[in-house]
Structures are given as C-alpha cells and as structure tokens.
mmCIF file with all atom_site columns, C-alpha atoms in Angstrom:
data_model
loop_
_atom_site.group_PDB
_atom_site.id
_atom_site.type_symbol
_atom_site.label_atom_id
_atom_site.label_alt_id
_atom_site.label_comp_id
_atom_site.label_asym_id
_atom_site.label_entity_id
_atom_site.label_seq_id
_atom_site.pdbx_PDB_ins_code
_atom_site.Cartn_x
_atom_site.Cartn_y
_atom_site.Cartn_z
_atom_site.occupancy
_atom_site.B_iso_or_equiv
_atom_site.pdbx_formal_charge
_atom_site.auth_seq_id
_atom_site.auth_comp_id
_atom_site.auth_asym_id
_atom_site.auth_atom_id
_atom_site.pdbx_PDB_model_num
ATOM 1   C CA . LYS A 1 1   ? 46.868  7.945   -11.943 1.00 87.00 ? 1   LYS A CA 1
ATOM 2   C CA . GLN A 1 2   ? 48.704  8.545   -15.198 1.00 89.00 ? 2   GLN A CA 1
ATOM 3   C CA . ILE A 1 3   ? 48.999  12.094  -16.437 1.00 89.00 ? 3   ILE A CA 1
ATOM 4   C CA . PRO A 1 4   ? 50.479  12.787  -19.893 1.00 89.00 ? 4   PRO A CA 1
ATOM 5   C CA . THR A 1 5   ? 53.319  15.255  -19.383 1.00 90.00 ? 5   THR A CA 1
ATOM 6   C CA . LEU A 1 6   ? 55.399  17.502  -21.651 1.00 87.00 ? 6   LEU A CA 1
ATOM 7   C CA . PHE A 1 7   ? 58.916  17.989  -20.264 1.00 85.00 ? 7   PHE A CA 1
ATOM 8   C CA . GLU A 1 8   ? 61.039  21.188  -20.496 1.00 86.00 ? 8   GLU A CA 1
ATOM 9   C CA . ASP A 1 9   ? 63.116  19.753  -23.320 1.00 88.00 ? 9   ASP A CA 1
ATOM 10  C CA . GLY A 1 10  ? 59.966  19.063  -25.387 1.00 86.00 ? 10  GLY A CA 1
ATOM 11  C CA . SER A 1 11  ? 59.905  15.326  -24.874 1.00 89.00 ? 11  SER A CA 1
ATOM 12  C CA . GLN A 1 12  ? 56.734  13.602  -23.817 1.00 90.00 ? 12  GLN A CA 1
ATOM 13  C CA . GLY A 1 13  ? 56.313  11.393  -20.801 1.00 89.00 ? 13  GLY A CA 1
ATOM 14  C CA . ILE A 1 14  ? 53.969  10.299  -18.069 1.00 89.00 ? 14  ILE A CA 1
ATOM 15  C CA . THR A 1 15  ? 53.705  11.533  -14.532 1.00 88.00 ? 15  THR A CA 1
ATOM 16  C CA . LEU A 1 16  ? 52.462  8.951   -12.066 1.00 89.00 ? 16  LEU A CA 1
ATOM 17  C CA . VAL A 1 17  ? 50.483  10.091  -9.013  1.00 89.00 ? 17  VAL A CA 1
ATOM 18  C CA . MET A 1 18  ? 50.089  7.431   -6.346  1.00 90.00 ? 18  MET A CA 1
ATOM 19  C CA . GLU A 1 19  ? 47.914  7.548   -3.303  1.00 89.00 ? 19  GLU A CA 1
ATOM 20  C CA . ASP A 1 20  ? 47.675  5.090   -0.430  1.00 89.00 ? 20  ASP A CA 1
ATOM 21  C CA . ILE A 1 21  ? 44.028  3.911   -0.398  1.00 88.00 ? 21  ILE A CA 1
ATOM 22  C CA . THR A 1 22  ? 44.506  1.003   2.003   1.00 89.00 ? 22  THR A CA 1
ATOM 23  C CA . GLN A 1 23  ? 42.193  2.487   4.634   1.00 90.00 ? 23  GLN A CA 1
ATOM 24  C CA . GLN A 1 24  ? 39.525  3.283   2.048   1.00 88.00 ? 24  GLN A CA 1
ATOM 25  C CA . VAL A 1 25  ? 39.604  -0.281  0.686   1.00 88.00 ? 25  VAL A CA 1
ATOM 26  C CA . GLN A 1 26  ? 39.476  -1.732  4.203   1.00 88.00 ? 26  GLN A CA 1
ATOM 27  C CA . TYR A 1 27  ? 36.522  0.521   5.031   1.00 86.00 ? 27  TYR A CA 1
ATOM 28  C CA . GLN A 1 28  ? 34.684  -0.576  1.867   1.00 88.00 ? 28  GLN A CA 1
ATOM 29  C CA . GLU A 1 29  ? 35.317  -4.244  2.713   1.00 87.00 ? 29  GLU A CA 1
ATOM 30  C CA . LEU A 1 30  ? 33.991  -3.725  6.256   1.00 86.00 ? 30  LEU A CA 1
ATOM 31  C CA . LEU A 1 31  ? 30.990  -1.875  4.880   1.00 83.00 ? 31  LEU A CA 1
ATOM 32  C CA . ALA A 1 32  ? 30.267  -4.695  2.413   1.00 81.00 ? 32  ALA A CA 1
ATOM 33  C CA . LEU A 1 33  ? 30.539  -7.271  5.226   1.00 82.00 ? 33  LEU A CA 1
ATOM 34  C CA . SER A 1 34  ? 28.222  -5.220  7.449   1.00 77.00 ? 34  SER A CA 1
ATOM 35  C CA . GLU A 1 35  ? 25.730  -4.843  4.587   1.00 77.00 ? 35  GLU A CA 1
ATOM 36  C CA . ALA A 1 36  ? 25.810  -8.620  3.962   1.00 76.00 ? 36  ALA A CA 1
ATOM 37  C CA . LYS A 1 37  ? 25.110  -9.315  7.657   1.00 73.00 ? 37  LYS A CA 1
ATOM 38  C CA . TYR A 1 38  ? 22.295  -6.763  7.682   1.00 69.00 ? 38  TYR A CA 1
ATOM 39  C CA . ARG A 1 39  ? 20.735  -8.199  4.512   1.00 71.00 ? 39  ARG A CA 1
ATOM 40  C CA . SER A 1 40  ? 20.846  -11.750 5.890   1.00 69.00 ? 40  SER A CA 1
ATOM 41  C CA . ILE A 1 41  ? 19.007  -10.617 9.023   1.00 68.00 ? 41  ILE A CA 1
ATOM 42  C CA . ILE A 1 42  ? 16.435  -8.670  6.998   1.00 70.00 ? 42  ILE A CA 1
ATOM 43  C CA . GLU A 1 43  ? 15.856  -11.519 4.543   1.00 70.00 ? 43  GLU A CA 1
ATOM 44  C CA . ASP A 1 44  ? 15.154  -14.005 7.360   1.00 71.00 ? 44  ASP A CA 1
ATOM 45  C CA . GLN A 1 45  ? 12.473  -11.836 8.984   1.00 77.00 ? 45  GLN A CA 1
ATOM 46  C CA . THR A 1 46  ? 8.871   -12.983 8.718   1.00 81.00 ? 46  THR A CA 1
ATOM 47  C CA . GLU A 1 47  ? 7.593   -9.418  9.013   1.00 90.00 ? 47  GLU A CA 1
ATOM 48  C CA . PHE A 1 48  ? 7.320   -7.351  5.860   1.00 92.00 ? 48  PHE A CA 1
ATOM 49  C CA . ILE A 1 49  ? 10.224  -4.946  5.427   1.00 90.00 ? 49  ILE A CA 1
ATOM 50  C CA . THR A 1 50  ? 10.423  -2.324  2.728   1.00 90.00 ? 50  THR A CA 1
ATOM 51  C CA . ARG A 1 51  ? 12.373  0.832   2.062   1.00 91.00 ? 51  ARG A CA 1
ATOM 52  C CA . PHE A 1 52  ? 10.950  3.577   -0.097  1.00 92.00 ? 52  PHE A CA 1
ATOM 53  C CA . LEU A 1 53  ? 11.554  7.160   -1.089  1.00 92.00 ? 53  LEU A CA 1
ATOM 54  C CA . PRO A 1 54  ? 9.390   9.992   0.310   1.00 90.00 ? 54  PRO A CA 1
ATOM 55  C CA . ASP A 1 55  ? 7.300   9.880   -2.890  1.00 89.00 ? 55  ASP A CA 1
ATOM 56  C CA . GLY A 1 56  ? 6.405   6.218   -2.134  1.00 88.00 ? 56  GLY A CA 1
ATOM 57  C CA . THR A 1 57  ? 8.710   4.598   -4.713  1.00 91.00 ? 57  THR A CA 1
ATOM 58  C CA . THR A 1 58  ? 10.042  1.244   -3.491  1.00 92.00 ? 58  THR A CA 1
ATOM 59  C CA . ILE A 1 59  ? 13.805  0.747   -3.395  1.00 91.00 ? 59  ILE A CA 1
ATOM 60  C CA . PHE A 1 60  ? 13.915  -2.502  -1.375  1.00 89.00 ? 60  PHE A CA 1
ATOM 61  C CA . THR A 1 61  ? 11.591  -5.288  -0.201  1.00 89.00 ? 61  THR A CA 1
ATOM 62  C CA . ASN A 1 62  ? 12.492  -8.356  1.796   1.00 89.00 ? 62  ASN A CA 1
ATOM 63  C CA . ARG A 1 63  ? 11.498  -11.872 0.778   1.00 88.00 ? 63  ARG A CA 1
ATOM 64  C CA . ALA A 1 64  ? 8.523   -12.079 3.184   1.00 88.00 ? 64  ALA A CA 1
ATOM 65  C CA . TYR A 1 65  ? 6.879   -8.985  1.701   1.00 89.00 ? 65  TYR A CA 1
ATOM 66  C CA . SER A 1 66  ? 7.562   -9.890  -1.928  1.00 88.00 ? 66  SER A CA 1
ATOM 67  C CA . GLU A 1 67  ? 6.191   -13.425 -1.378  1.00 87.00 ? 67  GLU A CA 1
ATOM 68  C CA . TYR A 1 68  ? 3.106   -11.976 0.346   1.00 88.00 ? 68  TYR A CA 1
ATOM 69  C CA . LEU A 1 69  ? 2.503   -9.788  -2.700  1.00 87.00 ? 69  LEU A CA 1
ATOM 70  C CA . GLY A 1 70  ? 3.209   -12.709 -5.027  1.00 86.00 ? 70  GLY A CA 1
ATOM 71  C CA . LYS A 1 71  ? 5.918   -10.778 -6.909  1.00 86.00 ? 71  LYS A CA 1
ATOM 72  C CA . ASP A 1 72  ? 9.676   -10.857 -7.403  1.00 85.00 ? 72  ASP A CA 1
ATOM 73  C CA . PRO A 1 73  ? 11.596  -8.269  -5.369  1.00 81.00 ? 73  PRO A CA 1
ATOM 74  C CA . GLU A 1 74  ? 13.132  -6.911  -8.598  1.00 83.00 ? 74  GLU A CA 1
ATOM 75  C CA . THR A 1 75  ? 9.700   -6.141  -10.077 1.00 87.00 ? 75  THR A CA 1
ATOM 76  C CA . LEU A 1 76  ? 8.676   -4.315  -6.893  1.00 88.00 ? 76  LEU A CA 1
ATOM 77  C CA . SER A 1 77  ? 11.625  -1.936  -7.098  1.00 87.00 ? 77  SER A CA 1
ATOM 78  C CA . GLY A 1 78  ? 10.399  1.348   -8.554  1.00 89.00 ? 78  GLY A CA 1
ATOM 79  C CA . SER A 1 79  ? 6.737   0.578   -7.848  1.00 88.00 ? 79  SER A CA 1
ATOM 80  C CA . PRO A 1 80  ? 4.566   2.050   -5.050  1.00 87.00 ? 80  PRO A CA 1
ATOM 81  C CA . PHE A 1 81  ? 5.498   0.583   -1.676  1.00 84.00 ? 81  PHE A CA 1
ATOM 82  C CA . LEU A 1 82  ? 1.859   -0.441  -1.134  1.00 87.00 ? 82  LEU A CA 1
ATOM 83  C CA . PRO A 1 83  ? 0.718   -1.861  -4.461  1.00 85.00 ? 83  PRO A CA 1
ATOM 84  C CA . ASN A 1 84  ? -3.023  -2.479  -4.819  1.00 86.00 ? 84  ASN A CA 1
ATOM 85  C CA . LEU A 1 85  ? -3.829  -0.111  -1.929  1.00 89.00 ? 85  LEU A CA 1
ATOM 86  C CA . LEU A 1 86  ? -7.571  0.476   -1.593  1.00 91.00 ? 86  LEU A CA 1
ATOM 87  C CA . ASP A 1 87  ? -8.518  4.014   -2.604  1.00 90.00 ? 87  ASP A CA 1
ATOM 88  C CA . GLU A 1 88  ? -10.401 4.543   0.685   1.00 93.00 ? 88  GLU A CA 1
ATOM 89  C CA . ASP A 1 89  ? -7.158  3.994   2.617   1.00 93.00 ? 89  ASP A CA 1
ATOM 90  C CA . ARG A 1 90  ? -4.888  6.089   0.380   1.00 92.00 ? 90  ARG A CA 1
ATOM 91  C CA . VAL A 1 91  ? -5.558  9.257   2.430   1.00 92.00 ? 91  VAL A CA 1
ATOM 92  C CA . VAL A 1 92  ? -4.704  7.453   5.691   1.00 93.00 ? 92  VAL A CA 1
ATOM 93  C CA . VAL A 1 93  ? -1.363  6.291   4.307   1.00 93.00 ? 93  VAL A CA 1
ATOM 94  C CA . GLU A 1 94  ? -0.511  9.669   2.791   1.00 92.00 ? 94  GLU A CA 1
ATOM 95  C CA . ARG A 1 95  ? -1.299  11.470  6.068   1.00 93.00 ? 95  ARG A CA 1
ATOM 96  C CA . ALA A 1 96  ? 0.850   9.013   8.002   1.00 93.00 ? 96  ALA A CA 1
ATOM 97  C CA . ILE A 1 97  ? 3.823   9.473   5.669   1.00 92.00 ? 97  ILE A CA 1
ATOM 98  C CA . LEU A 1 98  ? 3.418   13.269  5.577   1.00 91.00 ? 98  LEU A CA 1
ATOM 99  C CA . SER A 1 99  ? 3.353   13.331  9.400   1.00 93.00 ? 99  SER A CA 1
ATOM 100 C CA . LEU A 1 100 ? 6.974   12.161  9.537   1.00 92.00 ? 100 LEU A CA 1
ATOM 101 C CA . HIS A 1 101 ? 9.522   14.814  10.548  1.00 90.00 ? 101 HIS A CA 1
ATOM 102 C CA . LYS A 1 102 ? 12.626  15.146  12.724  1.00 89.00 ? 102 LYS A CA 1
ATOM 103 C CA . ASP A 1 103 ? 10.620  15.438  15.953  1.00 90.00 ? 103 ASP A CA 1
ATOM 104 C CA . GLN A 1 104 ? 8.325   12.543  14.987  1.00 92.00 ? 104 GLN A CA 1
ATOM 105 C CA . PRO A 1 105 ? 10.334  10.144  12.827  1.00 94.00 ? 105 PRO A CA 1
ATOM 106 C CA . VAL A 1 106 ? 8.027   7.137   13.420  1.00 96.00 ? 106 VAL A CA 1
ATOM 107 C CA . THR A 1 107 ? 4.352   6.544   12.652  1.00 96.00 ? 107 THR A CA 1
ATOM 108 C CA . THR A 1 108 ? 2.021   3.551   12.655  1.00 95.00 ? 108 THR A CA 1
ATOM 109 C CA . PHE A 1 109 ? -0.999  3.009   10.423  1.00 96.00 ? 109 PHE A CA 1
ATOM 110 C CA . GLU A 1 110 ? -3.383  0.331   9.173   1.00 95.00 ? 110 GLU A CA 1
ATOM 111 C CA . CYS A 1 111 ? -4.550  -0.034  5.596   1.00 94.00 ? 111 CYS A CA 1
ATOM 112 C CA . ARG A 1 112 ? -6.110  -2.513  3.198   1.00 93.00 ? 112 ARG A CA 1
ATOM 113 C CA . ILE A 1 113 ? -4.632  -3.930  0.015   1.00 91.00 ? 113 ILE A CA 1
ATOM 114 C CA . VAL A 1 114 ? -5.901  -6.407  -2.548  1.00 88.00 ? 114 VAL A CA 1
ATOM 115 C CA . ASP A 1 115 ? -3.652  -9.476  -2.697  1.00 82.00 ? 115 ASP A CA 1
ATOM 116 C CA . SER A 1 116 ? -2.717  -11.491 -5.782  1.00 77.00 ? 116 SER A CA 1
ATOM 117 C CA . LEU A 1 117 ? -5.841  -13.669 -5.339  1.00 83.00 ? 117 LEU A CA 1
ATOM 118 C CA . GLY A 1 118 ? -8.185  -10.668 -5.198  1.00 86.00 ? 118 GLY A CA 1
ATOM 119 C CA . ASN A 1 119 ? -8.756  -10.833 -1.428  1.00 88.00 ? 119 ASN A CA 1
ATOM 120 C CA . THR A 1 120 ? -8.876  -7.657  0.634   1.00 92.00 ? 120 THR A CA 1
ATOM 121 C CA . CYS A 1 121 ? -6.215  -7.896  3.339   1.00 93.00 ? 121 CYS A CA 1
ATOM 122 C CA . TRP A 1 122 ? -5.503  -5.657  6.317   1.00 94.00 ? 122 TRP A CA 1
ATOM 123 C CA . ASN A 1 123 ? -1.908  -4.572  6.951   1.00 95.00 ? 123 ASN A CA 1
ATOM 124 C CA . LYS A 1 124 ? -0.406  -2.816  9.951   1.00 96.00 ? 124 LYS A CA 1
ATOM 125 C CA . TRP A 1 125 ? 2.732   -0.768  9.264   1.00 95.00 ? 125 TRP A CA 1
ATOM 126 C CA . THR A 1 126 ? 5.318   1.104   11.299  1.00 96.00 ? 126 THR A CA 1
ATOM 127 C CA . ALA A 1 127 ? 7.246   3.590   9.169   1.00 95.00 ? 127 ALA A CA 1
ATOM 128 C CA . ARG A 1 128 ? 10.488  5.270   10.227  1.00 94.00 ? 128 ARG A CA 1
ATOM 129 C CA . ALA A 1 129 ? 11.941  8.239   8.377   1.00 93.00 ? 129 ALA A CA 1
ATOM 130 C CA . LEU A 1 130 ? 15.718  8.313   7.935   1.00 91.00 ? 130 LEU A CA 1
ATOM 131 C CA . PHE A 1 131 ? 17.120  11.805  7.430   1.00 90.00 ? 131 PHE A CA 1
ATOM 132 C CA . ASN A 1 132 ? 20.102  13.301  5.639   1.00 84.00 ? 132 ASN A CA 1
ATOM 133 C CA . GLU A 1 133 ? 20.663  16.835  6.826   1.00 79.00 ? 133 GLU A CA 1
ATOM 134 C CA . SER A 1 134 ? 17.159  18.235  7.292   1.00 73.00 ? 134 SER A CA 1
ATOM 135 C CA . HIS A 1 135 ? 15.198  16.262  4.690   1.00 85.00 ? 135 HIS A CA 1
ATOM 136 C CA . ILE A 1 136 ? 13.795  12.757  4.682   1.00 84.00 ? 136 ILE A CA 1
ATOM 137 C CA . HIS A 1 137 ? 16.224  10.632  2.710   1.00 87.00 ? 137 HIS A CA 1
ATOM 138 C CA . VAL A 1 138 ? 14.404  7.298   2.837   1.00 92.00 ? 138 VAL A CA 1
ATOM 139 C CA . ILE A 1 139 ? 11.592  5.637   4.807   1.00 93.00 ? 139 ILE A CA 1
ATOM 140 C CA . GLN A 1 140 ? 11.879  2.128   6.158   1.00 92.00 ? 140 GLN A CA 1
ATOM 141 C CA . ALA A 1 141 ? 8.664   0.351   7.076   1.00 94.00 ? 141 ALA A CA 1
ATOM 142 C CA . THR A 1 142 ? 7.922   -2.924  8.790   1.00 92.00 ? 142 THR A CA 1
ATOM 143 C CA . GLY A 1 143 ? 4.498   -4.455  8.489   1.00 94.00 ? 143 GLY A CA 1
ATOM 144 C CA . ARG A 1 144 ? 2.416   -7.544  8.880   1.00 94.00 ? 144 ARG A CA 1
ATOM 145 C CA . ASP A 1 145 ? -0.900  -8.965  7.758   1.00 93.00 ? 145 ASP A CA 1
ATOM 146 C CA . ILE A 1 146 ? -3.555  -8.411  10.443  1.00 93.00 ? 146 ILE A CA 1
ATOM 147 C CA . THR A 1 147 ? -6.541  -9.703  8.449   1.00 91.00 ? 147 THR A CA 1
ATOM 148 C CA . ARG A 1 148 ? -7.228  -12.581 10.866  1.00 90.00 ? 148 ARG A CA 1
ATOM 149 C CA . GLU A 1 149 ? -7.021  -10.248 13.855  1.00 88.00 ? 149 GLU A CA 1
ATOM 150 C CA . LYS A 1 150 ? -9.534  -7.906  12.223  1.00 84.00 ? 150 LYS A CA 1
ATOM 151 C CA . GLU A 1 151 ? -11.849 -10.812 11.360  1.00 84.00 ? 151 GLU A CA 1
ATOM 152 C CA . HIS A 1 152 ? -11.637 -12.209 14.904  1.00 83.00 ? 152 HIS A CA 1
ATOM 153 C CA . GLY A 1 153 ? -12.309 -8.747  16.309  1.00 73.00 ? 153 GLY A CA 1
ATOM 154 C CA . GLU A 1 154 ? -15.434 -8.457  14.156  1.00 77.00 ? 154 GLU A CA 1
ATOM 155 C CA . ILE A 1 155 ? -16.640 -11.922 15.234  1.00 79.00 ? 155 ILE A CA 1
ATOM 156 C CA . GLU A 1 156 ? -16.059 -10.958 18.863  1.00 82.00 ? 156 GLU A CA 1
ATOM 157 C CA . ARG A 1 157 ? -17.986 -7.673  18.437  1.00 82.00 ? 157 ARG A CA 1
ATOM 158 C CA . LYS A 1 158 ? -20.932 -9.548  16.899  1.00 87.00 ? 158 LYS A CA 1
ATOM 159 C CA . TYR A 1 159 ? -20.828 -12.123 19.697  1.00 83.00 ? 159 TYR A CA 1
ATOM 160 C CA . ILE A 1 160 ? -20.862 -9.389  22.357  1.00 86.00 ? 160 ILE A CA 1
ATOM 161 C CA . LYS A 1 161 ? -23.712 -7.591  20.581  1.00 88.00 ? 161 LYS A CA 1
ATOM 162 C CA . ASN A 1 162 ? -25.734 -10.841 20.446  1.00 85.00 ? 162 ASN A CA 1
ATOM 163 C CA . MET A 1 163 ? -25.024 -11.582 24.116  1.00 84.00 ? 163 MET A CA 1
ATOM 164 C CA . GLU A 1 164 ? -26.147 -8.082  25.059  1.00 87.00 ? 164 GLU A CA 1
ATOM 165 C CA . PHE A 1 165 ? -29.374 -8.621  23.111  1.00 83.00 ? 165 PHE A CA 1
ATOM 166 C CA . LEU A 1 166 ? -29.968 -11.996 24.768  1.00 81.00 ? 166 LEU A CA 1
ATOM 167 C CA . THR A 1 167 ? -29.256 -10.582 28.231  1.00 83.00 ? 167 THR A CA 1
ATOM 168 C CA . ARG A 1 168 ? -31.596 -7.651  27.652  1.00 83.00 ? 168 ARG A CA 1
ATOM 169 C CA . THR A 1 169 ? -34.318 -9.967  26.291  1.00 80.00 ? 169 THR A CA 1
ATOM 170 C CA . ALA A 1 170 ? -33.916 -12.412 29.182  1.00 79.00 ? 170 ALA A CA 1
ATOM 171 C CA . MET A 1 171 ? -34.288 -9.564  31.670  1.00 80.00 ? 171 MET A CA 1
ATOM 172 C CA . GLU A 1 172 ? -37.445 -8.413  29.860  1.00 79.00 ? 172 GLU A CA 1
ATOM 173 C CA . PHE A 1 173 ? -38.844 -11.957 30.137  1.00 76.00 ? 173 PHE A CA 1
ATOM 174 C CA . VAL A 1 174 ? -38.068 -11.993 33.848  1.00 78.00 ? 174 VAL A CA 1
ATOM 175 C CA . ASP A 1 175 ? -39.814 -8.633  34.294  1.00 78.00 ? 175 ASP A CA 1
ATOM 176 C CA . MET A 1 176 ? -42.961 -9.821  32.425  1.00 79.00 ? 176 MET A CA 1
ATOM 177 C CA . GLY A 1 177 ? -46.041 -10.237 34.481  1.00 77.00 ? 177 GLY A CA 1
ATOM 178 C CA . ASP A 1 178 ? -48.003 -13.495 34.634  1.00 76.00 ? 178 ASP A CA 1
ATOM 179 C CA . ASP A 1 179 ? -50.900 -12.027 32.669  1.00 79.00 ? 179 ASP A CA 1
ATOM 180 C CA . GLU A 1 180 ? -48.749 -10.880 29.668  1.00 79.00 ? 180 GLU A CA 1
ATOM 181 C CA . ASP A 1 181 ? -48.712 -12.899 26.440  1.00 77.00 ? 181 ASP A CA 1
ATOM 182 C CA . ILE A 1 182 ? -45.123 -14.111 25.953  1.00 75.00 ? 182 ILE A CA 1
ATOM 183 C CA . TYR A 1 183 ? -45.912 -15.381 22.427  1.00 77.00 ? 183 TYR A CA 1
ATOM 184 C CA . HIS A 1 184 ? -47.141 -11.962 21.365  1.00 75.00 ? 184 HIS A CA 1
ATOM 185 C CA . TYR A 1 185 ? -44.000 -10.349 22.845  1.00 74.00 ? 185 TYR A CA 1
ATOM 186 C CA . ILE A 1 186 ? -41.749 -12.772 20.939  1.00 74.00 ? 186 ILE A CA 1
ATOM 187 C CA . ALA A 1 187 ? -43.605 -12.215 17.668  1.00 71.00 ? 187 ALA A CA 1
#
C-alpha cells in the first residue's frame, strides 16, 4: 500500500506498507480449485439442482434443471426457483420452505409446474437449508420429474379398482340362483 507522507522537514514522500499475503492467495487458489471441482460434479448430475434465497429467488441452477425448464441458467438467476408453479401447489411449497429450521434443516415435497410446452409436470424436491449463525443463508434443493411415476400410479389404481369391480361382480354371478335372470342383473 502506498501512503502519501509529509516528513518532519516539510518534504513529501511515500510510505510503503507491505504485508505477506502468500497464505491468503494460496487459500483463494485452493478455494477456486475446490469450487471448480464442485461445479463440475453438480453440472454432470441428471437430477435438478438449484440454490435459492429464503424468499425463493434463484441464485444457481445446474444444466439439467435449466434444460428441463427450457431456459438459460443466466435467465433463471433472480427468478423464482419454481417458475410456472401451479397456484394450487404454492401453499405446499411455501409450507415446506417455512418448515426449515436448525433442528429440521431438510424437507421433501411434491409439486406441479407447467413446462415450456404447456404440459403439467410433477416434481419431487428435497430442500436443505444452509445456515449462517442462526438464520437461513441459502437453500439448496435437488429434484426430479416424477410425472411418469404419478401417471403409472394412477393407471395402477384404476386397474386395481376395475379388478375389484370384476371380482365383486364375478362373486355375485356365482352367488346367483338358477331361477334369477342374469340378463336383467347385467342391464
């Protein structure tokens, strides 16, 4: 650092203050290397990864999530972490995020969003609060699209319901007497 100095005899000069910052520079280089390794791992994940502030403002999204949303990661920064969230699911998400605290730093929730093609998609998220002192500093969430699982679950429920109906009806046919009109029963 250079500090302008006025000497006792009235002449002007410069005082130089030097500090050894070797350790600080080495630490910053190690931190940058660690961050690069972390980012490469995050970017290669197929699960959605996002970091957002407690108010829901996005500060980071990985490639998988930004591609899923059909947007550039830069345009997602500063936007809500769940863009196009269905209004019916907004309360579920808000409750989940508000439930985070030091004793319960992790929560899981499901919600629906509308994708870039206008389709309603189910997402399952696990959110983890990261704290500085006693307040939530940032929330990191990992998620995935579970639309197919939900659709298969619905198909399975309908199949089971139909099988129950057929089983019940078959048992009623078996219990019918010989003098009952099966055609009338069916109608």
